[in-house]
Amino acid sequence: MLKHLKKYNSFFISIILLFGCLENNLENTQDFKVKDSQVVFFVEDSMLNDLLDSLLETTFSIPIAGLLQEEPLFSFIITNDPKEVTTALNKNINVLRVINIKSSNVKNPLTTENTDDFISTVYWKNDILKLKEELARLKLSIEEEEILQIRKSFSRNSQKDIQESVLENFQVNIVIPKKYNVVFNRKDFFWANYDPSDKEEIKNICIFSFTEKEADLPTQVLYKVDSVFNKHFIGEKDGTFVTIEKDFPVSISDNVYRGLWKLEGGFMGGVFVVKTYSFSSKTIVCLGFVFDPANSKRSHVKEFEAIL
């Protein structure tokens, strides 16, 4: 069993300094890559570890909806050894938050205290349901934080002139990373492509709009996405074209859609992400999709969610 922490105040100060160094290194990285993001849980009471492990599996580590293979929203570690936290920070610049879970004797036991933007302390007193609620709230906060961090990272080296043109044509403020080549930049249709010669990875970003009808909006959005796939993304073999994979459910949450695409009559496929924006009766559709058979899809999904 790991030893309990005795002087955690000085330990957390060292974490803040360490994270500051890591963040500076991240800001200097021009070719930013989204990897698996981790949350570190520092727990005073080692007896809570097994219970917390099960709880985190159903909150922080739930599978991302809309993917073919199960990929967790976040990875996490639980420890009461400060050295393990420091090791995690040294190995992985994608540690998003350190959450310190402590026992409390106060009447209102469950409160969260933010030491800074990187460290949160949750006080609890044998109330697992309230702890679950608080962890769910923190999860949403960290999700938003990760998206903002990814967007900020890509924005540092993006195509500002193209983004201004897209904003003028579609009233949406998206980020076009430097690595993308613009294929079309019209008032009615935008298309940018990333297709490096040194690896088997292809990404596309498309933006278009349509006028809403009385039918439900998600049905219209998916129909329009499929129409763009069929028209603009044709395979080398006659009769092949990209389409939404109809045998797999599309995940829809607010204005974000995640699903699978395939090459009809071929063997390619992958993940797509859609974000929609409504202005009066017009809907703007921002679509990103990727072909990358050898790697996990979490990084691509989070990238599209951040830049679109």
PDB file of N, CA and C in Angstrom, residues 34-37 57-75 139 143 146-147 150 248-253 256-260 271-273 296-303 305:
ATOM      1  N   VAL A  34      -2.899  16.110 -30.943  1.00  0.00           N
ATOM      2  CA  VAL A  34      -3.806  15.758 -29.863  1.00  0.00           C
ATOM      3  C   VAL A  34      -3.616  14.283 -29.534  1.00  0.00           C
ATOM      4  N   LYS A  35      -3.240  13.978 -28.312  1.00  0.00           N
ATOM      5  CA  LYS A  35      -3.057  12.595 -27.902  1.00  0.00           C
ATOM      6  C   LYS A  35      -4.054  12.269 -26.799  1.00  0.00           C
ATOM      7  N   ASP A  36      -3.966  11.057 -26.282  1.00  0.00           N
ATOM      8  CA  ASP A  36      -4.827  10.687 -25.162  1.00  0.00           C
ATOM      9  C   ASP A  36      -4.578  11.634 -24.005  1.00  0.00           C
ATOM     10  N   SER A  37      -5.636  12.203 -23.469  1.00  0.00           N
ATOM     11  CA  SER A  37      -5.519  13.156 -22.378  1.00  0.00           C
ATOM     12  C   SER A  37      -5.833  12.484 -21.056  1.00  0.00           C
ATOM     13  N   GLU A  57     -14.595   4.957 -14.017  1.00  0.00           N
ATOM     14  CA  GLU A  57     -14.855   4.209 -15.246  1.00  0.00           C
ATOM     15  C   GLU A  57     -16.182   4.637 -15.874  1.00  0.00           C
ATOM     16  N   THR A  58     -17.137   5.040 -15.046  1.00  0.00           N
ATOM     17  CA  THR A  58     -18.463   5.429 -15.551  1.00  0.00           C
ATOM     18  C   THR A  58     -18.610   6.931 -15.729  1.00  0.00           C
ATOM     19  N   THR A  59     -17.564   7.688 -15.462  1.00  0.00           N
ATOM     20  CA  THR A  59     -17.621   9.141 -15.671  1.00  0.00           C
ATOM     21  C   THR A  59     -16.509   9.578 -16.622  1.00  0.00           C
ATOM     22  N   PHE A  60     -15.280   9.579 -16.158  1.00  0.00           N
ATOM     23  CA  PHE A  60     -14.177  10.094 -16.960  1.00  0.00           C
ATOM     24  C   PHE A  60     -13.747   9.146 -18.078  1.00  0.00           C
ATOM     25  N   SER A  61     -13.964   7.852 -17.901  1.00  0.00           N
ATOM     26  CA  SER A  61     -13.434   6.897 -18.867  1.00  0.00           C
ATOM     27  C   SER A  61     -14.511   6.246 -19.727  1.00  0.00           C
ATOM     28  N   ILE A  62     -15.677   6.866 -19.835  1.00  0.00           N
ATOM     29  CA  ILE A  62     -16.727   6.313 -20.689  1.00  0.00           C
ATOM     30  C   ILE A  62     -16.290   6.380 -22.153  1.00  0.00           C
ATOM     31  N   PRO A  63     -16.735   5.439 -22.988  1.00  0.00           N
ATOM     32  CA  PRO A  63     -16.351   5.463 -24.404  1.00  0.00           C
ATOM     33  C   PRO A  63     -16.912   6.698 -25.114  1.00  0.00           C
ATOM     34  N   ILE A  64     -16.151   7.240 -26.044  1.00  0.00           N
ATOM     35  CA  ILE A  64     -16.614   8.350 -26.864  1.00  0.00           C
ATOM     36  C   ILE A  64     -17.692   7.840 -27.818  1.00  0.00           C
ATOM     37  N   ALA A  65     -18.835   8.463 -27.786  1.00  0.00           N
ATOM     38  CA  ALA A  65     -19.955   8.025 -28.624  1.00  0.00           C
ATOM     39  C   ALA A  65     -19.655   8.284 -30.098  1.00  0.00           C
ATOM     40  N   GLY A  66     -20.112   7.350 -30.948  1.00  0.00           N
ATOM     41  CA  GLY A  66     -20.002   7.535 -32.387  1.00  0.00           C
ATOM     42  C   GLY A  66     -18.793   6.884 -33.024  1.00  0.00           C
ATOM     43  N   LEU A  67     -17.944   6.217 -32.229  1.00  0.00           N
ATOM     44  CA  LEU A  67     -16.769   5.554 -32.774  1.00  0.00           C
ATOM     45  C   LEU A  67     -17.017   4.054 -32.874  1.00  0.00           C
ATOM     46  N   LEU A  68     -16.358   3.427 -33.845  1.00  0.00           N
ATOM     47  CA  LEU A  68     -16.538   1.993 -34.039  1.00  0.00           C
ATOM     48  C   LEU A  68     -15.897   1.201 -32.900  1.00  0.00           C
ATOM     49  N   GLN A  69     -14.665   1.559 -32.562  1.00  0.00           N
ATOM     50  CA  GLN A  69     -13.970   0.922 -31.451  1.00  0.00           C
ATOM     51  C   GLN A  69     -14.158   1.768 -30.189  1.00  0.00           C
ATOM     52  N   GLU A  70     -14.232   1.116 -29.037  1.00  0.00           N
ATOM     53  CA  GLU A  70     -14.389   1.849 -27.791  1.00  0.00           C
ATOM     54  C   GLU A  70     -13.085   2.568 -27.433  1.00  0.00           C
ATOM     55  N   GLU A  71     -13.151   3.888 -27.381  1.00  0.00           N
ATOM     56  CA  GLU A  71     -12.012   4.702 -26.984  1.00  0.00           C
ATOM     57  C   GLU A  71     -12.465   5.616 -25.857  1.00  0.00           C
ATOM     58  N   PRO A  72     -11.729   5.641 -24.722  1.00  0.00           N
ATOM     59  CA  PRO A  72     -12.196   6.387 -23.549  1.00  0.00           C
ATOM     60  C   PRO A  72     -12.124   7.890 -23.740  1.00  0.00           C
ATOM     61  N   LEU A  73     -13.051   8.573 -23.087  1.00  0.00           N
ATOM     62  CA  LEU A  73     -13.045  10.028 -23.114  1.00  0.00           C
ATOM     63  C   LEU A  73     -11.748  10.562 -22.535  1.00  0.00           C
ATOM     64  N   PHE A  74     -11.343  10.048 -21.372  1.00  0.00           N
ATOM     65  CA  PHE A  74     -10.063  10.376 -20.760  1.00  0.00           C
ATOM     66  C   PHE A  74      -9.455   9.105 -20.184  1.00  0.00           C
ATOM     67  N   SER A  75      -8.143   9.083 -20.093  1.00  0.00           N
ATOM     68  CA  SER A  75      -7.492   8.075 -19.267  1.00  0.00           C
ATOM     69  C   SER A  75      -7.212   8.711 -17.912  1.00  0.00           C
ATOM     70  N   LYS A 139     -15.878  16.674 -14.910  1.00  0.00           N
ATOM     71  CA  LYS A 139     -15.611  16.079 -16.221  1.00  0.00           C
ATOM     72  C   LYS A 139     -16.030  17.023 -17.338  1.00  0.00           C
ATOM     73  N   GLU A 143     -13.595  18.660 -20.103  1.00  0.00           N
ATOM     74  CA  GLU A 143     -13.862  18.502 -21.535  1.00  0.00           C
ATOM     75  C   GLU A 143     -13.778  19.842 -22.250  1.00  0.00           C
ATOM     76  N   GLU A 146     -10.163  21.089 -22.389  1.00  0.00           N
ATOM     77  CA  GLU A 146      -9.336  20.436 -23.397  1.00  0.00           C
ATOM     78  C   GLU A 146      -9.615  20.993 -24.787  1.00  0.00           C
ATOM     79  N   ILE A 147     -10.895  21.177 -25.116  1.00  0.00           N
ATOM     80  CA  ILE A 147     -11.248  21.721 -26.430  1.00  0.00           C
ATOM     81  C   ILE A 147     -10.653  23.109 -26.624  1.00  0.00           C
ATOM     82  N   ILE A 150      -6.873  22.780 -27.228  1.00  0.00           N
ATOM     83  CA  ILE A 150      -6.566  22.305 -28.577  1.00  0.00           C
ATOM     84  C   ILE A 150      -6.777  23.426 -29.597  1.00  0.00           C
ATOM     85  N   PHE A 248     -24.526   1.926 -38.606  1.00  0.00           N
ATOM     86  CA  PHE A 248     -23.966   2.321 -37.313  1.00  0.00           C
ATOM     87  C   PHE A 248     -24.633   3.616 -36.875  1.00  0.00           C
ATOM     88  N   PRO A 249     -25.124   3.697 -35.641  1.00  0.00           N
ATOM     89  CA  PRO A 249     -25.850   4.903 -35.222  1.00  0.00           C
ATOM     90  C   PRO A 249     -24.954   6.131 -35.132  1.00  0.00           C
ATOM     91  N   VAL A 250     -25.497   7.259 -35.533  1.00  0.00           N
ATOM     92  CA  VAL A 250     -24.808   8.541 -35.396  1.00  0.00           C
ATOM     93  C   VAL A 250     -25.117   9.115 -34.022  1.00  0.00           C
ATOM     94  N   SER A 251     -24.082   9.528 -33.308  1.00  0.00           N
ATOM     95  CA  SER A 251     -24.267  10.158 -32.002  1.00  0.00           C
ATOM     96  C   SER A 251     -24.562  11.641 -32.208  1.00  0.00           C
ATOM     97  N   ILE A 252     -25.630  12.129 -31.580  1.00  0.00           N
ATOM     98  CA  ILE A 252     -26.017  13.538 -31.699  1.00  0.00           C
ATOM     99  C   ILE A 252     -26.175  14.118 -30.307  1.00  0.00           C
ATOM    100  N   SER A 253     -25.417  15.159 -30.009  1.00  0.00           N
ATOM    101  CA  SER A 253     -25.493  15.843 -28.725  1.00  0.00           C
ATOM    102  C   SER A 253     -25.462  17.335 -28.978  1.00  0.00           C
ATOM    103  N   VAL A 256     -23.514  18.787 -32.068  1.00  0.00           N
ATOM    104  CA  VAL A 256     -22.359  17.986 -32.460  1.00  0.00           C
ATOM    105  C   VAL A 256     -22.817  16.580 -32.860  1.00  0.00           C
ATOM    106  N   TYR A 257     -22.391  16.149 -34.046  1.00  0.00           N
ATOM    107  CA  TYR A 257     -22.718  14.829 -34.582  1.00  0.00           C
ATOM    108  C   TYR A 257     -21.407  14.055 -34.761  1.00  0.00           C
ATOM    109  N   ARG A 258     -21.420  12.787 -34.348  1.00  0.00           N
ATOM    110  CA  ARG A 258     -20.272  11.901 -34.595  1.00  0.00           C
ATOM    111  C   ARG A 258     -20.785  10.609 -35.217  1.00  0.00           C
ATOM    112  N   GLY A 259     -20.101  10.163 -36.255  1.00  0.00           N
ATOM    113  CA  GLY A 259     -20.520   8.931 -36.907  1.00  0.00           C
ATOM    114  C   GLY A 259     -19.421   8.370 -37.769  1.00  0.00           C
ATOM    115  N   LEU A 260     -19.779   7.357 -38.559  1.00  0.00           N
ATOM    116  CA  LEU A 260     -18.826   6.678 -39.429  1.00  0.00           C
ATOM    117  C   LEU A 260     -19.170   6.909 -40.888  1.00  0.00           C
ATOM    118  N   VAL A 271     -14.049   8.107 -39.436  1.00  0.00           N
ATOM    119  CA  VAL A 271     -14.931   8.844 -38.531  1.00  0.00           C
ATOM    120  C   VAL A 271     -15.224  10.231 -39.098  1.00  0.00           C
ATOM    121  N   PHE A 272     -16.449  10.703 -38.897  1.00  0.00           N
ATOM    122  CA  PHE A 272     -16.755  12.099 -39.233  1.00  0.00           C
ATOM    123  C   PHE A 272     -17.324  12.815 -38.018  1.00  0.00           C
ATOM    124  N   VAL A 273     -17.088  14.115 -37.971  1.00  0.00           N
ATOM    125  CA  VAL A 273     -17.629  14.994 -36.928  1.00  0.00           C
ATOM    126  C   VAL A 273     -18.300  16.170 -37.611  1.00  0.00           C
ATOM    127  N   SER A 296      -5.638   5.412 -33.348  1.00  0.00           N
ATOM    128  CA  SER A 296      -6.865   5.696 -32.608  1.00  0.00           C
ATOM    129  C   SER A 296      -7.533   6.927 -33.198  1.00  0.00           C
ATOM    130  N   LYS A 297      -8.844   7.039 -32.986  1.00  0.00           N
ATOM    131  CA  LYS A 297      -9.598   8.132 -33.599  1.00  0.00           C
ATOM    132  C   LYS A 297      -9.879   9.278 -32.622  1.00  0.00           C
ATOM    133  N   ARG A 298      -9.560   9.078 -31.342  1.00  0.00           N
ATOM    134  CA  ARG A 298      -9.862  10.113 -30.350  1.00  0.00           C
ATOM    135  C   ARG A 298      -9.209  11.443 -30.717  1.00  0.00           C
ATOM    136  N   SER A 299      -7.941  11.400 -31.116  1.00  0.00           N
ATOM    137  CA  SER A 299      -7.226  12.640 -31.407  1.00  0.00           C
ATOM    138  C   SER A 299      -7.890  13.405 -32.551  1.00  0.00           C
ATOM    139  N   HIS A 300      -8.346  12.677 -33.581  1.00  0.00           N
ATOM    140  CA  HIS A 300      -8.991  13.333 -34.719  1.00  0.00           C
ATOM    141  C   HIS A 300     -10.340  13.938 -34.311  1.00  0.00           C
ATOM    142  N   VAL A 301     -11.102  13.182 -33.528  1.00  0.00           N
ATOM    143  CA  VAL A 301     -12.409  13.673 -33.085  1.00  0.00           C
ATOM    144  C   VAL A 301     -12.258  14.961 -32.287  1.00  0.00           C
ATOM    145  N   LYS A 302     -11.325  14.972 -31.347  1.00  0.00           N
ATOM    146  CA  LYS A 302     -11.124  16.160 -30.522  1.00  0.00           C
ATOM    147  C   LYS A 302     -10.592  17.336 -31.335  1.00  0.00           C
ATOM    148  N   GLU A 303      -9.766  17.037 -32.310  1.00  0.00           N
ATOM    149  CA  GLU A 303      -9.261  18.110 -33.184  1.00  0.00           C
ATOM    150  C   GLU A 303     -10.413  18.762 -33.944  1.00  0.00           C
ATOM    151  N   GLU A 305     -13.629  18.704 -33.179  1.00  0.00           N
ATOM    152  CA  GLU A 305     -14.521  19.396 -32.241  1.00  0.00           C
ATOM    153  C   GLU A 305     -13.967  20.755 -31.844  1.00  0.00           C
TER     154      GLU A 305
END
